[in-house]
Amino acid sequence: MSDNVVDFSSKRDEARHKRKEQRMDKMKDRFEKAMPTEETDPKKKLLNIFKKKKPKKR
């Protein structure tokens, strides 16, 4: 009798997690297109984004 039991909540959680990962990948792609960098290390990429840049001389 218990051989045919299906756990819907675990399947639902797996699907939700998969969708979150897909959305995160899309967001990473959009972010990379908006601010391309040559840096490969993700931590250094973030640091470079938030560093204050020197003002341009006029």
N, CA and C atoms as an extended XYZ file, in Angstrom:
174
Properties=species:S:1:pos:R:3:atomname:S:1:resname:S:1:resid:I:1 pbc="F F F"
N         0.821       -1.200        0.000 N   MET     1
C         0.000        0.000        0.000 CA  MET     1
C         0.863        1.262        0.000 C   MET     1
N         1.922        1.275        0.799 N   SER     2
C         2.752        2.477        0.888 CA  SER     2
C         3.738        2.589       -0.278 C   SER     2
N         3.764        1.622       -1.174 N   ASP     3
C         4.674        1.677       -2.316 CA  ASP     3
C         4.272        2.758       -3.312 C   ASP     3
N         3.021        3.138       -3.350 N   ASN     4
C         2.532        4.093       -4.331 CA  ASN     4
C         2.420        5.513       -3.786 C   ASN     4
N         2.994        5.763       -2.618 N   VAL     5
C         2.895        7.087       -2.008 CA  VAL     5
C         3.877        8.042       -2.687 C   VAL     5
N         3.380        9.211       -3.051 N   VAL     6
C         4.215       10.231       -3.683 CA  VAL     6
C         4.243       11.447       -2.770 C   VAL     6
N         5.448       11.944       -2.508 N   ASP     7
C         5.601       13.116       -1.638 CA  ASP     7
C         5.589       14.378       -2.504 C   ASP     7
N         4.424       15.020       -2.577 N   PHE     8
C         4.277       16.203       -3.434 CA  PHE     8
C         5.078       17.395       -2.925 C   PHE     8
N         5.190       17.547       -1.614 N   SER     9
C         5.885       18.722       -1.081 CA  SER     9
C         7.365       18.698       -1.445 C   SER     9
N         7.998       17.532       -1.418 N   SER    10
C         9.418       17.484       -1.786 CA  SER    10
C         9.597       17.777       -3.274 C   SER    10
N         8.705       17.255       -4.104 N   LYS    11
C         8.786       17.543       -5.544 CA  LYS    11
C         8.564       19.027       -5.811 C   LYS    11
N         7.640       19.630       -5.075 N   ARG    12
C         7.354       21.050       -5.221 CA  ARG    12
C         8.567       21.882       -4.797 C   ARG    12
N         9.208       21.476       -3.679 N   ASP    13
C        10.399       22.191       -3.213 CA  ASP    13
C        11.551       22.068       -4.210 C   ASP    13
N        11.722       20.885       -4.787 N   GLU    14
C        12.769       20.697       -5.795 CA  GLU    14
C        12.527       21.594       -7.005 C   GLU    14
N        11.297       21.661       -7.453 N   ALA    15
C        10.960       22.493       -8.609 CA  ALA    15
C        11.171       23.968       -8.293 C   ALA    15
N        10.799       24.389       -7.088 N   ARG    16
C        10.984       25.776       -6.668 CA  ARG    16
C        12.469       26.126       -6.634 C   ARG    16
N        13.274       25.221       -6.109 N   HIS    17
C        14.716       25.451       -6.042 CA  HIS    17
C        15.322       25.545       -7.445 C   HIS    17
N        14.861       24.688       -8.330 N   LYS    18
C        15.360       24.700       -9.706 CA  LYS    18
C        15.021       26.034      -10.388 C   LYS    18
N        13.793       26.522      -10.171 N   ARG    19
C        13.396       27.815      -10.745 CA  ARG    19
C        14.246       28.945      -10.179 C   ARG    19
N        14.536       28.899       -8.881 N   LYS    20
C        15.379       29.931       -8.263 CA  LYS    20
C        16.768       29.939       -8.897 C   LYS    20
N        17.330       28.749       -9.122 N   GLU    21
C        18.652       28.674       -9.734 CA  GLU    21
C        18.629       29.219      -11.159 C   GLU    21
N        17.573       28.923      -11.902 N   GLN    22
C        17.467       29.435      -13.265 CA  GLN    22
C        17.368       30.956      -13.269 C   GLN    22
N        16.553       31.502      -12.348 N   ARG    23
C        16.437       32.963      -12.259 CA  ARG    23
C        17.770       33.594      -11.876 C   ARG    23
N        18.517       32.947      -10.975 N   MET    24
C        19.813       33.474      -10.565 CA  MET    24
C        20.791       33.473      -11.729 C   MET    24
N        20.774       32.412      -12.534 N   ASP    25
C        21.648       32.367      -13.707 CA  ASP    25
C        21.305       33.476      -14.697 C   ASP    25
N        20.016       33.706      -14.906 N   LYS    26
C        19.599       34.786      -15.807 CA  LYS    26
C        20.058       36.139      -15.272 C   LYS    26
N        19.914       36.330      -13.960 N   MET    27
C        20.313       37.591      -13.350 CA  MET    27
C        21.826       37.789      -13.480 C   MET    27
N        22.596       36.721      -13.302 N   LYS    28
C        24.050       36.822      -13.456 CA  LYS    28
C        24.409       37.219      -14.877 C   LYS    28
N        23.736       36.618      -15.856 N   ASP    29
C        24.002       36.949      -17.255 CA  ASP    29
C        23.686       38.411      -17.549 C   ASP    29
N        22.550       38.880      -17.052 N   ARG    30
C        22.173       40.280      -17.269 CA  ARG    30
C        23.177       41.219      -16.617 C   ARG    30
N        23.609       40.866      -15.419 N   PHE    31
C        24.568       41.686      -14.696 CA  PHE    31
C        25.900       41.735      -15.432 C   PHE    31
N        26.320       40.579      -15.934 N   GLU    32
C        27.589       40.508      -16.654 CA  GLU    32
C        27.535       41.330      -17.942 C   GLU    32
N        26.400       41.336      -18.613 N   LYS    33
C        26.260       42.138      -19.835 CA  LYS    33
C        26.257       43.627      -19.513 C   LYS    33
N        25.672       43.987      -18.384 N   ALA    34
C        25.576       45.396      -18.023 CA  ALA    34
C        26.925       45.969      -17.605 C   ALA    34
N        27.708       45.173      -16.874 N   MET    35
C        29.009       45.645      -16.390 CA  MET    35
C        30.064       44.577      -16.665 C   MET    35
N        30.523       44.466      -17.902 N   PRO    36
C        31.521       43.439      -18.210 CA  PRO    36
C        32.865       43.764      -17.569 C   PRO    36
N        33.516       42.748      -17.062 N   THR    37
C        34.850       42.906      -16.477 CA  THR    37
C        35.728       41.767      -16.958 C   THR    37
N        37.030       41.981      -16.874 N   GLU    38
C        37.965       40.930      -17.254 CA  GLU    38
C        38.276       40.040      -16.053 C   GLU    38
N        37.863       40.474      -14.893 N   GLU    39
C        38.143       39.741      -13.657 CA  GLU    39
C        37.363       38.428      -13.632 C   GLU    39
N        38.026       37.342      -13.202 N   THR    40
C        37.350       36.045      -13.156 CA  THR    40
C        36.887       35.696      -11.743 C   THR    40
N        37.559       36.220      -10.728 N   ASP    41
C        37.196       35.920       -9.342 CA  ASP    41
C        35.941       36.703       -8.954 C   ASP    41
N        34.858       36.029       -8.548 N   PRO    42
C        33.603       36.725       -8.243 CA  PRO    42
C        33.732       37.754       -7.126 C   PRO    42
N        34.543       37.472       -6.116 N   LYS    43
C        34.700       38.423       -5.010 CA  LYS    43
C        35.379       39.705       -5.490 C   LYS    43
N        36.404       39.553       -6.305 N   LYS    44
C        37.108       40.728       -6.822 CA  LYS    44
C        36.218       41.523       -7.761 C   LYS    44
N        35.351       40.822       -8.520 N   LYS    45
C        34.410       41.517       -9.396 CA  LYS    45
C        33.532       42.455       -8.591 C   LYS    45
N        32.969       41.931       -7.501 N   LEU    46
C        32.096       42.750       -6.665 CA  LEU    46
C        32.855       43.908       -6.055 C   LEU    46
N        34.061       43.658       -5.589 N   LEU    47
C        34.847       44.744       -4.998 CA  LEU    47
C        35.141       45.830       -6.019 C   LEU    47
N        35.456       45.430       -7.245 N   ASN    48
C        35.747       46.416       -8.287 CA  ASN    48
C        34.525       47.267       -8.615 C   ASN    48
N        33.364       46.693       -8.524 N   ILE    49
C        32.144       47.423       -8.848 CA  ILE    49
C        31.898       48.537       -7.836 C   ILE    49
N        32.135       48.234       -6.563 N   PHE    50
C        31.787       49.186       -5.511 CA  PHE    50
C        32.935       50.086       -5.079 C   PHE    50
N        34.099       49.941       -5.691 N   LYS    51
C        35.195       50.852       -5.380 CA  LYS    51
C        34.891       52.219       -5.976 C   LYS    51
N        35.294       53.245       -5.245 N   LYS    52
C        35.098       54.594       -5.782 CA  LYS    52
C        36.155       54.859       -6.846 C   LYS    52
N        35.684       55.338       -7.950 N   LYS    53
C        36.600       55.646       -9.038 CA  LYS    53
C        37.100       57.072       -8.906 C   LYS    53
N        38.294       57.312       -9.402 N   LYS    54
C        38.874       58.651       -9.342 CA  LYS    54
C        38.068       59.571      -10.257 C   LYS    54
N        37.806       60.779       -9.789 N   PRO    55
C        37.057       61.709      -10.656 CA  PRO    55
C        37.878       62.093      -11.887 C   PRO    55
N        37.175       62.286      -12.975 N   LYS    56
C        37.847       62.655      -14.217 CA  LYS    56
C        38.313       64.096      -14.135 C   LYS    56
N        39.503       64.336      -14.663 N   LYS    57
C        40.030       65.703      -14.675 CA  LYS    57
C        39.353       66.493      -15.777 C   LYS    57
N        39.095       67.729      -15.493 N   ARG    58
C        38.407       68.568      -16.487 CA  ARG    58
C        39.359       69.457      -17.206 C   ARG    58
